[in-house]
Amino acid sequence: MTQRSGFPFCCLTRRLQIPQLLLLCVTCHALFCSLVQPGLEGSANLMHLLSNKSNQEQGYCETQARLASSLDFWTLSSENLIAVLPVDPVKENYVRKVKNCIFSIAFPTPFKSRVRLVAVSKEVLEDILDLDLSVSETDAFIQLVSGEKIVFGSIPLTHRYGGHQFGIWADQLGDGRAHLIGIYRNRQGEKWELQLKGSGKTPYSRNGDGRAVLRSSVREFLCSEAMHYLGIPTSRAASLVVSDDEVWRDQFYNGNIVKERGAVVLRVAKSWFRIGSLEILAHYGELDLLRSLLDFIIQEHFPSVNVQEPNRYVDFFSIVVSETAQLIALWMSVGFAHGVCNTDNFSLLSITIDYGPFGFMEAYNPDFVPNTSDDERRYKIGNQANIGMFNLNKLLQALNPLLDRGQKHLAAQILEGYPVLYYTRFTELFKAKLGLLGERKGDGDLIAFLLHLMEKTEADFTMTFRQLSEITQSQLQELNIPQQFWALKMISKHQLFPAWVSQYLLRLKSNMNDSDSERRKRMTTVNPRYVLKNWMAESAVQKAERNDFSEVHLLQQILQHPFQKHSAAEKAGYSSPTPSWAEGLRVSCSS
């Protein structure tokens, strides 16, 4: 049983203690030989004529002119990866132990039944992939995003990695149901890796069927986009399709196996490399390959690190430590629990990836665990910062074979600085949530005091901070909490609430050049009114399973503007207390 976290989400006043610890019918494997010829880096080729700076500044019409209206000249490429990183020489797609490579070639397995487009992200299509939204209405698009066809010039890859799962080394894991279908370079010069999730078996499928079900795919599509609009680094979701293929799942691992439908999400990220990508190489002593992969990652994704510098791996580690602390602090600021913080789910770019049994905390509880598979509550929300430390320590262990004695010492010191980095960022974020300006002694205690009251009264995390953003100081001072501020009314029942209000109002007086209206305006930009609570996702899932995707679309629309009040969201109860039917709602790793 894991112990209560020593990090300040549970108790800000506690001392930080962490244990060291072109779309063609390319569906046949026989075409592989023609695909491996060097190709152009993925792009919308004809659009490059329009990508100079002056055109980029000419507004909406020019932007629309640069968007591809079909997939005819839109290309992907895997060349950037396979020109540098070794590929498994075995081309057959069967489950096996793979060594001395980074990727295996594996083609997606098309669905046998009809495929239906459930949802697309207009912003991902247009802003990242240079595709006009109308492209999503074409058969070619459905074939691409469901894995039926591969863009000519690209080779579908599956990534080999390992990882520590629930604290224990799990050996080879890898992309067991995901295919990287290519890299796209957009008009801004950004390179994005496109990955299908739920697209069939790979050499890394272990005992799985390579599929993902509609239930989990709806959740991933909605949450990855919701996190982006909350300002949290994350992979993005371009599309969601569902089939009529039968997929059997034991959702809660209790022997109750039920039939569900297979679905595929097209996910995009700058990179899908994770801590486990390095761990597997270090574990098997593939040090030359470890060095090659690290140098590639640094060259591609860490421009501030000189790849020729002898201390480059230490510099790389320092950035990952800092950005991981930042990411987890951001999670905490919106009450997000990832659910499965294994090293194979922690991105080296410090973005949120692999959405499974996640949850946004409703009633404030540092012991909140969204994942029913986590019997020991290892990944409870209040322990996420500690787990970040654990995972970074495993990253350091993977780097150690490439470091000299001095570099190891320096890297260890960097890791020891993680708690301060986390605490500092956590405090900054929660001060902003309370509208506090400047530095004052006791700010940490004020935050901790509020969290204590919230825990004792089981107040809603999201709405407590949101309603503090909307209530006036005079209403607070009079302890006159209108009924509309239901979360604050819950806290106000605590006998110590007047004391906290007194301290809070006194602290607000020290804000320089501030007003109550400015405070409220400022706070509503950092405290969301809507997050994807599990009951909201479940409601959308239940309708989707009946082929009613209206709530998926509604949530997608609302969660693009989480800080703005929306009449449809209010009507749906998205800022109201959790409905009684959702009490005890559970999610698991089964997906």
Tab-separated table of N, CA, C and O in Angstrom, residues 320-399:
chain	number	residue	atom	x	y	z
A	320	VAL	N	13.915	17.488	-18.973
A	320	VAL	CA	12.815	16.554	-18.747
A	320	VAL	C	12.341	16.635	-17.301
A	320	VAL	O	11.142	16.603	-17.022
A	321	VAL	N	13.293	16.756	-16.358
A	321	VAL	CA	12.925	16.887	-14.949
A	321	VAL	C	12.066	18.126	-14.729
A	321	VAL	O	11.000	18.079	-14.099
A	322	SER	N	12.537	19.252	-15.254
A	322	SER	CA	11.817	20.511	-15.077
A	322	SER	C	10.435	20.467	-15.716
A	322	SER	O	9.435	20.882	-15.108
A	323	GLU	N	10.341	19.959	-16.929
A	323	GLU	CA	9.068	19.971	-17.634
A	323	GLU	C	8.103	18.922	-17.102
A	323	GLU	O	6.877	19.096	-17.172
A	324	THR	N	8.627	17.849	-16.526
A	324	THR	CA	7.753	16.870	-15.888
A	324	THR	C	7.123	17.457	-14.633
A	324	THR	O	5.932	17.270	-14.362
A	325	ALA	N	7.931	18.174	-13.849
A	325	ALA	CA	7.400	18.866	-12.668
A	325	ALA	C	6.302	19.846	-13.074
A	325	ALA	O	5.252	19.936	-12.421
A	326	GLN	N	6.556	20.570	-14.144
A	326	GLN	CA	5.574	21.531	-14.659
A	326	GLN	C	4.296	20.829	-15.093
A	326	GLN	O	3.180	21.269	-14.771
A	327	LEU	N	4.421	19.712	-15.810
A	327	LEU	CA	3.253	19.001	-16.308
A	327	LEU	C	2.379	18.487	-15.172
A	327	LEU	O	1.159	18.665	-15.179
A	328	ILE	N	3.008	17.876	-14.176
A	328	ILE	CA	2.212	17.306	-13.087
A	328	ILE	C	1.563	18.399	-12.256
A	328	ILE	O	0.422	18.258	-11.802
A	329	ALA	N	2.257	19.510	-12.070
A	329	ALA	CA	1.645	20.642	-11.371
A	329	ALA	C	0.417	21.133	-12.137
A	329	ALA	O	-0.609	21.479	-11.532
A	330	LEU	N	0.502	21.158	-13.438
A	330	LEU	CA	-0.642	21.552	-14.266
A	330	LEU	C	-1.790	20.553	-14.123
A	330	LEU	O	-2.958	20.948	-14.021
A	331	TRP	N	-1.458	19.273	-14.110
A	331	TRP	CA	-2.504	18.274	-13.868
A	331	TRP	C	-3.243	18.573	-12.573
A	331	TRP	O	-4.466	18.569	-12.514
A	332	MET	N	-2.456	18.808	-11.533
A	332	MET	CA	-3.044	19.030	-10.215
A	332	MET	C	-3.912	20.275	-10.181
A	332	MET	O	-4.927	20.322	-9.474
A	333	SER	N	-3.529	21.285	-10.949
A	333	SER	CA	-4.262	22.548	-10.925
A	333	SER	C	-5.668	22.426	-11.489
A	333	SER	O	-6.518	23.278	-11.234
A	334	VAL	N	-5.928	21.372	-12.266
A	334	VAL	CA	-7.279	21.150	-12.794
A	334	VAL	C	-7.902	19.882	-12.209
A	334	VAL	O	-8.967	19.441	-12.648
A	335	GLY	N	-7.233	19.282	-11.244
A	335	GLY	CA	-7.765	18.092	-10.601
A	335	GLY	C	-7.734	16.856	-11.474
A	335	GLY	O	-8.587	15.977	-11.347
A	336	PHE	N	-6.730	16.743	-12.332
A	336	PHE	CA	-6.641	15.621	-13.261
A	336	PHE	C	-5.776	14.505	-12.716
A	336	PHE	O	-4.639	14.726	-12.298
A	337	ALA	N	-6.319	13.318	-12.692
A	337	ALA	CA	-5.565	12.121	-12.325
A	337	ALA	C	-5.405	11.252	-13.564
A	337	ALA	O	-6.406	10.829	-14.164
A	338	HIS	N	-4.175	10.986	-13.950
A	338	HIS	CA	-3.912	10.217	-15.168
A	338	HIS	C	-4.414	8.787	-15.057
A	338	HIS	O	-4.970	8.223	-15.995
A	339	GLY	N	-4.222	8.203	-13.897
A	339	GLY	CA	-4.727	6.858	-13.649
A	339	GLY	C	-3.719	5.749	-13.814
A	339	GLY	O	-3.730	4.778	-13.068
A	340	VAL	N	-2.807	5.867	-14.800
A	340	VAL	CA	-1.795	4.830	-15.026
A	340	VAL	C	-0.460	5.496	-15.342
A	340	VAL	O	-0.003	5.510	-16.484
A	341	CYS	N	0.191	6.027	-14.319
A	341	CYS	CA	1.440	6.767	-14.513
A	341	CYS	C	2.654	5.830	-14.583
A	341	CYS	O	3.651	6.021	-13.865
A	342	ASN	N	2.587	4.813	-15.419
A	342	ASN	CA	3.726	3.932	-15.624
A	342	ASN	C	4.789	4.638	-16.459
A	342	ASN	O	4.484	5.592	-17.183
A	343	THR	N	6.015	4.150	-16.416
A	343	THR	CA	7.078	4.812	-17.184
A	343	THR	C	6.833	4.704	-18.685
A	343	THR	O	7.321	5.541	-19.452
A	344	ASP	N	6.091	3.700	-19.116
A	344	ASP	CA	5.782	3.588	-20.549
A	344	ASP	C	4.685	4.559	-20.970
A	344	ASP	O	4.413	4.694	-22.169
A	345	ASN	N	4.071	5.248	-20.001
A	345	ASN	CA	3.038	6.247	-20.304
A	345	ASN	C	3.516	7.667	-20.035
A	345	ASN	O	2.714	8.596	-20.083
A	346	PHE	N	4.802	7.825	-19.730
A	346	PHE	CA	5.363	9.151	-19.462
A	346	PHE	C	6.212	9.604	-20.643
A	346	PHE	O	7.266	9.035	-20.928
A	347	SER	N	5.746	10.651	-21.316
A	347	SER	CA	6.402	11.166	-22.516
A	347	SER	C	7.733	11.833	-22.192
A	347	SER	O	7.867	12.550	-21.198
A	348	LEU	N	8.721	11.614	-23.059
A	348	LEU	CA	10.005	12.306	-22.911
A	348	LEU	C	9.877	13.783	-23.261
A	348	LEU	O	10.749	14.576	-22.916
A	349	LEU	N	8.803	14.148	-23.947
A	349	LEU	CA	8.549	15.557	-24.254
A	349	LEU	C	7.661	16.199	-23.198
A	349	LEU	O	7.258	17.349	-23.325
A	350	SER	N	7.357	15.446	-22.157
A	350	SER	CA	6.539	15.941	-21.048
A	350	SER	C	5.190	16.467	-21.521
A	350	SER	O	4.759	17.562	-21.158
A	351	ILE	N	4.532	15.646	-22.331
A	351	ILE	CA	3.151	15.910	-22.704
A	351	ILE	C	2.295	14.772	-22.154
A	351	ILE	O	2.800	13.694	-21.852
A	352	THR	N	1.026	15.017	-21.996
A	352	THR	CA	0.117	13.990	-21.509
A	352	THR	C	-0.216	13.035	-22.649
A	352	THR	O	-0.666	13.466	-23.717
A	353	ILE	N	0.031	11.750	-22.450
A	353	ILE	CA	-0.258	10.753	-23.481
A	353	ILE	C	-0.990	9.563	-22.863
A	353	ILE	O	-1.056	9.424	-21.648
A	354	ASP	N	-1.527	8.726	-23.716
A	354	ASP	CA	-2.111	7.444	-23.315
A	354	ASP	C	-3.236	7.610	-22.295
A	354	ASP	O	-3.105	7.228	-21.126
A	355	TYR	N	-4.333	8.170	-22.772
A	355	TYR	CA	-5.498	8.377	-21.908
A	355	TYR	C	-6.258	7.065	-21.723
A	355	TYR	O	-6.814	6.523	-22.664
A	356	GLY	N	-6.263	6.565	-20.516
A	356	GLY	CA	-6.960	5.336	-20.188
A	356	GLY	C	-7.974	5.584	-19.096
A	356	GLY	O	-8.933	6.323	-19.278
A	357	PRO	N	-7.741	5.015	-17.902
A	357	PRO	CA	-8.676	5.208	-16.782
A	357	PRO	C	-8.401	6.499	-16.018
A	357	PRO	O	-8.222	6.502	-14.801
A	358	PHE	N	-8.376	7.609	-16.743
A	358	PHE	CA	-8.160	8.923	-16.140
A	358	PHE	C	-9.425	9.388	-15.431
A	358	PHE	O	-10.506	8.791	-15.576
A	359	GLY	N	-9.282	10.453	-14.701
A	359	GLY	CA	-10.453	11.054	-14.082
A	359	GLY	C	-10.166	12.459	-13.616
A	359	GLY	O	-9.053	12.745	-13.154
A	360	PHE	N	-11.138	13.337	-13.758
A	360	PHE	CA	-11.068	14.657	-13.137
A	360	PHE	C	-11.767	14.547	-11.790
A	360	PHE	O	-12.927	14.131	-11.701
A	361	MET	N	-11.040	14.874	-10.759
A	361	MET	CA	-11.560	14.773	-9.398
A	361	MET	C	-12.823	15.616	-9.239
A	361	MET	O	-12.855	16.764	-9.642
A	362	GLU	N	-13.830	15.041	-8.636
A	362	GLU	CA	-15.063	15.769	-8.366
A	362	GLU	C	-15.019	16.270	-6.923
A	362	GLU	O	-14.489	17.338	-6.665
A	363	ALA	N	-15.488	15.508	-5.964
A	363	ALA	CA	-15.309	15.908	-4.567
A	363	ALA	C	-13.820	15.897	-4.250
A	363	ALA	O	-13.115	14.941	-4.572
A	364	TYR	N	-13.352	16.960	-3.625
A	364	TYR	CA	-11.916	17.049	-3.351
A	364	TYR	C	-11.467	15.937	-2.410
A	364	TYR	O	-11.996	15.768	-1.303
A	365	ASN	N	-10.473	15.186	-2.859
A	365	ASN	CA	-9.963	14.069	-2.083
A	365	ASN	C	-8.568	13.728	-2.581
A	365	ASN	O	-8.416	13.215	-3.693
A	366	PRO	N	-7.536	13.988	-1.779
A	366	PRO	CA	-6.170	13.680	-2.214
A	366	PRO	C	-5.949	12.204	-2.515
A	366	PRO	O	-4.993	11.841	-3.196
A	367	ASP	N	-6.827	11.340	-1.998
A	367	ASP	CA	-6.720	9.901	-2.244
A	367	ASP	C	-7.548	9.439	-3.442
A	367	ASP	O	-7.714	8.229	-3.655
A	368	PHE	N	-8.059	10.375	-4.234
A	368	PHE	CA	-8.879	10.042	-5.396
A	368	PHE	C	-8.116	9.166	-6.381
A	368	PHE	O	-7.014	9.496	-6.828
A	369	VAL	N	-8.687	8.006	-6.703
A	369	VAL	CA	-8.120	7.071	-7.677
A	369	VAL	C	-9.190	6.771	-8.722
A	369	VAL	O	-10.204	6.148	-8.395
A	370	PRO	N	-9.011	7.182	-9.958
A	370	PRO	CA	-10.036	6.930	-10.970
A	370	PRO	C	-10.035	5.490	-11.488
A	370	PRO	O	-11.036	5.007	-11.993
A	371	ASN	N	-8.903	4.814	-11.338
A	371	ASN	CA	-8.698	3.492	-11.924
A	371	ASN	C	-9.018	2.387	-10.930
A	371	ASN	O	-8.283	2.182	-9.957
A	372	THR	N	-10.075	1.634	-11.173
A	372	THR	CA	-10.434	0.555	-10.250
A	372	THR	C	-9.425	-0.582	-10.280
A	372	THR	O	-9.412	-1.424	-9.380
A	373	SER	N	-8.565	-0.619	-11.301
A	373	SER	CA	-7.528	-1.649	-11.361
A	373	SER	C	-6.363	-1.347	-10.421
A	373	SER	O	-5.525	-2.212	-10.180
A	374	ASP	N	-6.315	-0.141	-9.900
A	374	ASP	CA	-5.217	0.282	-9.015
A	374	ASP	C	-5.581	-0.040	-7.570
A	374	ASP	O	-5.938	0.837	-6.785
A	375	ASP	N	-5.498	-1.317	-7.221
A	375	ASP	CA	-5.922	-1.762	-5.892
A	375	ASP	C	-5.125	-1.111	-4.770
A	375	ASP	O	-5.654	-0.869	-3.680
A	376	GLU	N	-3.848	-0.840	-4.982
A	376	GLU	CA	-3.001	-0.269	-3.944
A	376	GLU	C	-3.012	1.252	-3.942
A	376	GLU	O	-2.278	1.871	-3.185
A	377	ARG	N	-3.798	1.837	-4.828
A	377	ARG	CA	-3.948	3.300	-4.913
A	377	ARG	C	-2.609	3.990	-5.163
A	377	ARG	O	-2.369	5.109	-4.726
A	378	ARG	N	-1.758	3.308	-5.890
A	378	ARG	CA	-0.437	3.849	-6.198
A	378	ARG	C	-0.535	5.172	-6.960
A	378	ARG	O	0.240	6.096	-6.725
A	379	TYR	N	-1.511	5.236	-7.879
A	379	TYR	CA	-1.603	6.404	-8.745
A	379	TYR	C	-2.724	7.352	-8.337
A	379	TYR	O	-3.304	8.049	-9.174
A	380	LYS	N	-3.021	7.390	-7.049
A	380	LYS	CA	-3.991	8.370	-6.555
A	380	LYS	C	-3.495	9.770	-6.869
A	380	LYS	O	-2.281	10.015	-7.000
A	381	ILE	N	-4.415	10.694	-6.949
A	381	ILE	CA	-4.054	12.031	-7.425
A	381	ILE	C	-3.014	12.705	-6.537
A	381	ILE	O	-2.115	13.380	-7.027
A	382	GLY	N	-3.108	12.471	-5.245
A	382	GLY	CA	-2.157	13.098	-4.338
A	382	GLY	C	-0.770	12.498	-4.391
A	382	GLY	O	0.159	13.018	-3.765
A	383	ASN	N	-0.596	11.395	-5.109
A	383	ASN	CA	0.710	10.744	-5.201
A	383	ASN	C	1.382	10.958	-6.551
A	383	ASN	O	2.479	10.448	-6.783
A	384	GLN	N	0.741	11.707	-7.441
A	384	GLN	CA	1.275	11.841	-8.802
A	384	GLN	C	2.644	12.509	-8.837
A	384	GLN	O	3.509	12.121	-9.642
A	385	ALA	N	2.863	13.473	-7.975
A	385	ALA	CA	4.166	14.138	-7.971
A	385	ALA	C	5.257	13.182	-7.513
A	385	ALA	O	6.369	13.174	-8.048
A	386	ASN	N	4.977	12.375	-6.510
A	386	ASN	CA	5.931	11.347	-6.087
A	386	ASN	C	6.220	10.365	-7.210
A	386	ASN	O	7.365	9.945	-7.409
A	387	ILE	N	5.186	9.956	-7.931
A	387	ILE	CA	5.364	9.030	-9.046
A	387	ILE	C	6.205	9.676	-10.136
A	387	ILE	O	7.010	9.009	-10.800
A	388	GLY	N	6.049	10.976	-10.327
A	388	GLY	CA	6.908	11.687	-11.272
A	388	GLY	C	8.364	11.526	-10.893
A	388	GLY	O	9.230	11.295	-11.750
A	389	MET	N	8.661	11.633	-9.603
A	389	MET	CA	10.021	11.443	-9.108
A	389	MET	C	10.509	10.019	-9.370
A	389	MET	O	11.633	9.790	-9.815
A	390	PHE	N	9.655	9.050	-9.080
A	390	PHE	CA	9.999	7.646	-9.314
A	390	PHE	C	10.334	7.413	-10.789
A	390	PHE	O	11.345	6.774	-11.136
A	391	ASN	N	9.481	7.924	-11.677
A	391	ASN	CA	9.682	7.720	-13.111
A	391	ASN	C	10.938	8.415	-13.614
A	391	ASN	O	11.669	7.875	-14.459
A	392	LEU	N	11.204	9.599	-13.102
A	392	LEU	CA	12.432	10.304	-13.492
A	392	LEU	C	13.660	9.566	-12.993
A	392	LEU	O	14.717	9.566	-13.651
A	393	ASN	N	13.548	8.940	-11.843
A	393	ASN	CA	14.659	8.132	-11.346
A	393	ASN	C	14.918	6.944	-12.279
A	393	ASN	O	16.074	6.574	-12.529
A	394	LYS	N	13.853	6.335	-12.789
A	394	LYS	CA	14.017	5.243	-13.747
A	394	LYS	C	14.619	5.747	-15.056
A	394	LYS	O	15.405	5.041	-15.701
A	395	LEU	N	14.274	6.964	-15.447
A	395	LEU	CA	14.894	7.567	-16.624
A	395	LEU	C	16.391	7.749	-16.394
A	395	LEU	O	17.214	7.430	-17.262
A	396	LEU	N	16.738	8.230	-15.222
A	396	LEU	CA	18.152	8.420	-14.901
A	396	LEU	C	18.903	7.095	-14.915
A	396	LEU	O	20.050	7.010	-15.390
A	397	GLN	N	18.297	6.065	-14.384
A	397	GLN	CA	18.924	4.745	-14.411
A	397	GLN	C	19.188	4.285	-15.843
A	397	GLN	O	20.201	3.634	-16.123
A	398	ALA	N	18.285	4.622	-16.755
A	398	ALA	CA	18.481	4.260	-18.163
A	398	ALA	C	19.600	5.072	-18.801
A	398	ALA	O	20.316	4.587	-19.688
A	399	LEU	N	19.784	6.309	-18.331
A	399	LEU	CA	20.839	7.173	-18.868
A	399	LEU	C	22.207	6.853	-18.286
A	399	LEU	O	23.242	7.083	-18.929
